[in-house]
Amino acid sequence: MTRVIDAINRGARRVPTWVVYILYMLPVPYLLYLAQTGGLGREPIKALEHELGEIALQLLIIGLCVTPLRRFTGLNLLKFRRALGLLAFIYVVLHLTVWVVLDMSLLWGQMWADIWKRPYITVGMAGFLVLLPLAVTSNNASVRRLGAAGWRQLHKLTYLAVVLGGIHYLWLAKGFQLEPILYMAVILALLALRVVPKRR
Amino acid sequence: GLGLASIAGEARAQEALEPNSYEDITQYNNYYEFGTGKGDPARNAHTLTTEPWTVKIDGMVDRPGAYGFDDIMKAMTVEERLYRFRCVEAWSMVIPWNGFELADLLDMAGVQSSAKYVAFETALRPDEMPGVRFPVLDWPYVEGLRLDEAVHPLTIMATGIYGKDIPNQNGAPLRLVVPWKYGFKSIKSVVRITLTDKEPPTSWNKANAREYGFYSNVNPEVDHPRWSQATERPVGGGLFAGRIPTLMFNGYEEDVAELYAGMDLTANF
């Protein structure tokens, strides 16, 4: 097992991070193509919005896996964590853009009212705002400026952002639906792993 | 703002309705017994057996019993009705239904004078309905109308779309259509109709009473707690379809507003 992990770690060291960016941006043109050709169903706007939001949430969750994977299995994917976080932010921005432009047709009054009045939209918007300082400081210069400890402290906001994302999904579902519940369970489990006491 | 929107709304109410394509109507559905995705019903509903089909009509009627679908069709006059369809999720379509007035079916069974409400029930077939394995709702799906709503001439039992037999995903072989209410009131694949003197339970109200009232009339001024009902998106317009203002009683205000005269529509949502 350790030999497999070592092999993966050696391989991962050779993969440049831009590969992750390229691979994870491929769904964007693909989804746009599907939306235009009927692949997202008869009403592509909601479907596109949903797909982008779900990818964002998945990326945040994958980002949350990096630390426990290293701690419990020795698998080291730390070098990809910034890419995963920034990609998550990019997908959140795309999700938000589809909502503003395609879904809400720039009806600013209705959107503004919804952000304050509708809990799931309030929570989603809060999640976006929490991610904003994290995206802005996801560069080496910011790490230097904030100091490693301060930067780490700030980036613990990821935990808040992913929980807000999970609640956002849970809250928009009609009736008792399985998928958002599973996402939330995974998020809570990954957060719980962080309070497992360290072995001596 | 609001002024412009209401002018646009009135203009739209006047213009002739342009029906959605057969594909829009039959491939974008909410029928949770076959899955919660919009494409799930079209994919999964082929398993539903609709022949033979009987509708049990009971409660406060003179002639209770199991009415066979073919016998009902022999007695009814089927006509085309081009109706707006507004989902509570804020999307909409225009659908050319074929069907008969519910009032005629109720006459067949003979409604007694003590009856005040009509309760409806959808088939529950765990072997044919993959969606009922998960308790999204408390199955079977049930709905209800006040008797005066049920016998209103706009209220129909639909048996077809575009002149073809209604597809399973749209509620074969017969489903209710109440065009001035949110779509979920228009219960599909009806197996039972009960005349009663008490307001019957309804599925979405049971699931979340704060969000789904018994009446559920389309009303742009009374929002769903989690989203605005002021506007809607017509399905079938692609990525840039935009939104249009939602009309009071879905554009049927002139025909049905009197049913609710004197009622507080915010409390009776």
PDB file of C-alpha atoms in Angstrom, chain A residues 31-33 35-36 38 40-49 98-99 101-105 107 110 113-114 117-121 169-179 181, chain B residues 21 23-25 27-28 30 32 36 87-89 91 93 134-137 184 204 207 210-212 223-231 233-243:
ATOM      1  CA  LEU A  31     -21.759  22.213 -20.782  1.00  0.00           C
ATOM      2  CA  LEU A  32     -22.286  25.220 -23.061  1.00  0.00           C
ATOM      3  CA  TYR A  33     -22.286  22.874 -26.051  1.00  0.00           C
ATOM      4  CA  ALA A  35     -26.993  23.578 -23.389  1.00  0.00           C
ATOM      5  CA  GLN A  36     -27.119  24.695 -27.017  1.00  0.00           C
ATOM      6  CA  GLY A  38     -30.513  20.013 -26.072  1.00  0.00           C
ATOM      7  CA  LEU A  40     -29.236  19.643 -20.821  1.00  0.00           C
ATOM      8  CA  GLY A  41     -32.928  19.136 -21.481  1.00  0.00           C
ATOM      9  CA  ARG A  42     -35.691  21.424 -22.680  1.00  0.00           C
ATOM     10  CA  GLU A  43     -34.859  24.165 -20.177  1.00  0.00           C
ATOM     11  CA  PRO A  44     -31.072  24.529 -20.200  1.00  0.00           C
ATOM     12  CA  ILE A  45     -30.680  27.579 -17.934  1.00  0.00           C
ATOM     13  CA  LYS A  46     -31.554  25.921 -14.622  1.00  0.00           C
ATOM     14  CA  ALA A  47     -29.649  22.803 -15.665  1.00  0.00           C
ATOM     15  CA  LEU A  48     -26.498  24.803 -16.511  1.00  0.00           C
ATOM     16  CA  GLU A  49     -26.783  26.784 -13.272  1.00  0.00           C
ATOM     17  CA  VAL A  98     -25.637  32.262 -15.028  1.00  0.00           C
ATOM     18  CA  TRP A  99     -28.032  33.167 -12.223  1.00  0.00           C
ATOM     19  CA  VAL A 101     -27.618  37.021 -16.553  1.00  0.00           C
ATOM     20  CA  LEU A 102     -29.509  33.986 -17.857  1.00  0.00           C
ATOM     21  CA  ASP A 103     -31.762  32.939 -14.965  1.00  0.00           C
ATOM     22  CA  MET A 104     -32.733  36.342 -13.560  1.00  0.00           C
ATOM     23  CA  SER A 105     -32.334  38.305 -16.842  1.00  0.00           C
ATOM     24  CA  LEU A 107     -33.791  41.897 -12.963  1.00  0.00           C
ATOM     25  CA  GLN A 110     -35.965  41.013  -7.903  1.00  0.00           C
ATOM     26  CA  ALA A 113     -34.971  41.246  -2.838  1.00  0.00           C
ATOM     27  CA  ASP A 114     -34.221  37.531  -3.242  1.00  0.00           C
ATOM     28  CA  LYS A 117     -35.549  37.431   1.568  1.00  0.00           C
ATOM     29  CA  ARG A 118     -34.761  33.907   0.385  1.00  0.00           C
ATOM     30  CA  PRO A 119     -32.654  31.969   2.878  1.00  0.00           C
ATOM     31  CA  TYR A 120     -31.038  29.643   0.350  1.00  0.00           C
ATOM     32  CA  ILE A 121     -30.014  32.558  -1.841  1.00  0.00           C
ATOM     33  CA  TYR A 169     -27.950  23.046  -1.987  1.00  0.00           C
ATOM     34  CA  LEU A 170     -29.905  21.370   0.818  1.00  0.00           C
ATOM     35  CA  TRP A 171     -32.248  24.327   1.161  1.00  0.00           C
ATOM     36  CA  LEU A 172     -33.229  24.713  -2.475  1.00  0.00           C
ATOM     37  CA  ALA A 173     -34.419  21.124  -2.862  1.00  0.00           C
ATOM     38  CA  LYS A 174     -38.162  20.546  -3.098  1.00  0.00           C
ATOM     39  CA  GLY A 175     -39.404  17.686  -0.942  1.00  0.00           C
ATOM     40  CA  PHE A 176     -37.066  15.186   0.731  1.00  0.00           C
ATOM     41  CA  GLN A 177     -34.260  14.600  -1.797  1.00  0.00           C
ATOM     42  CA  LEU A 178     -31.236  12.333  -1.405  1.00  0.00           C
ATOM     43  CA  GLU A 179     -28.406  14.080  -3.307  1.00  0.00           C
ATOM     44  CA  ILE A 181     -28.260  15.244   1.931  1.00  0.00           C
TER      45      ILE A 181
ATOM     46  CA  SER B  21     -43.511  21.984 -28.852  1.00  0.00           C
ATOM     47  CA  GLU B  23     -41.048  17.699 -27.105  1.00  0.00           C
ATOM     48  CA  ASP B  24     -41.017  20.514 -24.520  1.00  0.00           C
ATOM     49  CA  ILE B  25     -44.286  19.301 -23.056  1.00  0.00           C
ATOM     50  CA  GLN B  27     -39.675  15.776 -21.990  1.00  0.00           C
ATOM     51  CA  TYR B  28     -39.657  18.378 -19.214  1.00  0.00           C
ATOM     52  CA  ASN B  30     -42.322  16.910 -12.708  1.00  0.00           C
ATOM     53  CA  TYR B  32     -41.756  12.554  -8.717  1.00  0.00           C
ATOM     54  CA  THR B  36     -37.080  14.158  -9.278  1.00  0.00           C
ATOM     55  CA  CYS B  87     -45.220  25.550 -12.308  1.00  0.00           C
ATOM     56  CA  VAL B  88     -44.684  26.648  -8.711  1.00  0.00           C
ATOM     57  CA  GLU B  89     -40.943  26.517  -9.547  1.00  0.00           C
ATOM     58  CA  TRP B  91     -41.272  28.047 -15.227  1.00  0.00           C
ATOM     59  CA  MET B  93     -45.460  26.391 -20.851  1.00  0.00           C
ATOM     60  CA  PHE B 134     -37.544   7.174  -1.649  1.00  0.00           C
ATOM     61  CA  PRO B 135     -39.878   9.233   0.564  1.00  0.00           C
ATOM     62  CA  VAL B 136     -39.630  12.503  -1.379  1.00  0.00           C
ATOM     63  CA  LEU B 137     -43.328  12.856  -0.575  1.00  0.00           C
ATOM     64  CA  PHE B 184     -48.725  20.515  -8.817  1.00  0.00           C
ATOM     65  CA  TRP B 204     -47.268  19.289  -0.980  1.00  0.00           C
ATOM     66  CA  ALA B 207     -44.767  18.026   3.025  1.00  0.00           C
ATOM     67  CA  ARG B 210     -45.650  26.977   5.045  1.00  0.00           C
ATOM     68  CA  GLU B 211     -44.696  26.791   1.374  1.00  0.00           C
ATOM     69  CA  TYR B 212     -47.684  25.099  -0.252  1.00  0.00           C
ATOM     70  CA  ASP B 223     -44.181  34.743  -3.205  1.00  0.00           C
ATOM     71  CA  HIS B 224     -43.110  31.228  -2.411  1.00  0.00           C
ATOM     72  CA  PRO B 225     -41.045  31.610   0.785  1.00  0.00           C
ATOM     73  CA  ARG B 226     -37.914  30.516  -1.088  1.00  0.00           C
ATOM     74  CA  TRP B 227     -38.391  32.283  -4.415  1.00  0.00           C
ATOM     75  CA  SER B 228     -40.308  35.099  -6.032  1.00  0.00           C
ATOM     76  CA  GLN B 229     -43.432  34.333  -8.054  1.00  0.00           C
ATOM     77  CA  ALA B 230     -43.436  37.731  -9.778  1.00  0.00           C
ATOM     78  CA  THR B 231     -41.863  36.396 -12.976  1.00  0.00           C
ATOM     79  CA  ARG B 233     -39.340  31.601 -17.500  1.00  0.00           C
ATOM     80  CA  PRO B 234     -41.085  30.119 -20.529  1.00  0.00           C
ATOM     81  CA  VAL B 235     -39.613  26.693 -21.243  1.00  0.00           C
ATOM     82  CA  GLY B 236     -38.320  26.045 -24.743  1.00  0.00           C
ATOM     83  CA  GLY B 237     -36.611  29.360 -25.443  1.00  0.00           C
ATOM     84  CA  GLY B 238     -33.070  28.069 -24.928  1.00  0.00           C
ATOM     85  CA  LEU B 239     -30.293  29.786 -22.996  1.00  0.00           C
ATOM     86  CA  PHE B 240     -31.515  33.317 -23.616  1.00  0.00           C
ATOM     87  CA  ALA B 241     -35.244  32.779 -23.025  1.00  0.00           C
ATOM     88  CA  GLY B 242     -35.343  35.421 -20.298  1.00  0.00           C
ATOM     89  CA  ARG B 243     -38.278  35.967 -17.968  1.00  0.00           C
TER      90      ARG B 243
END
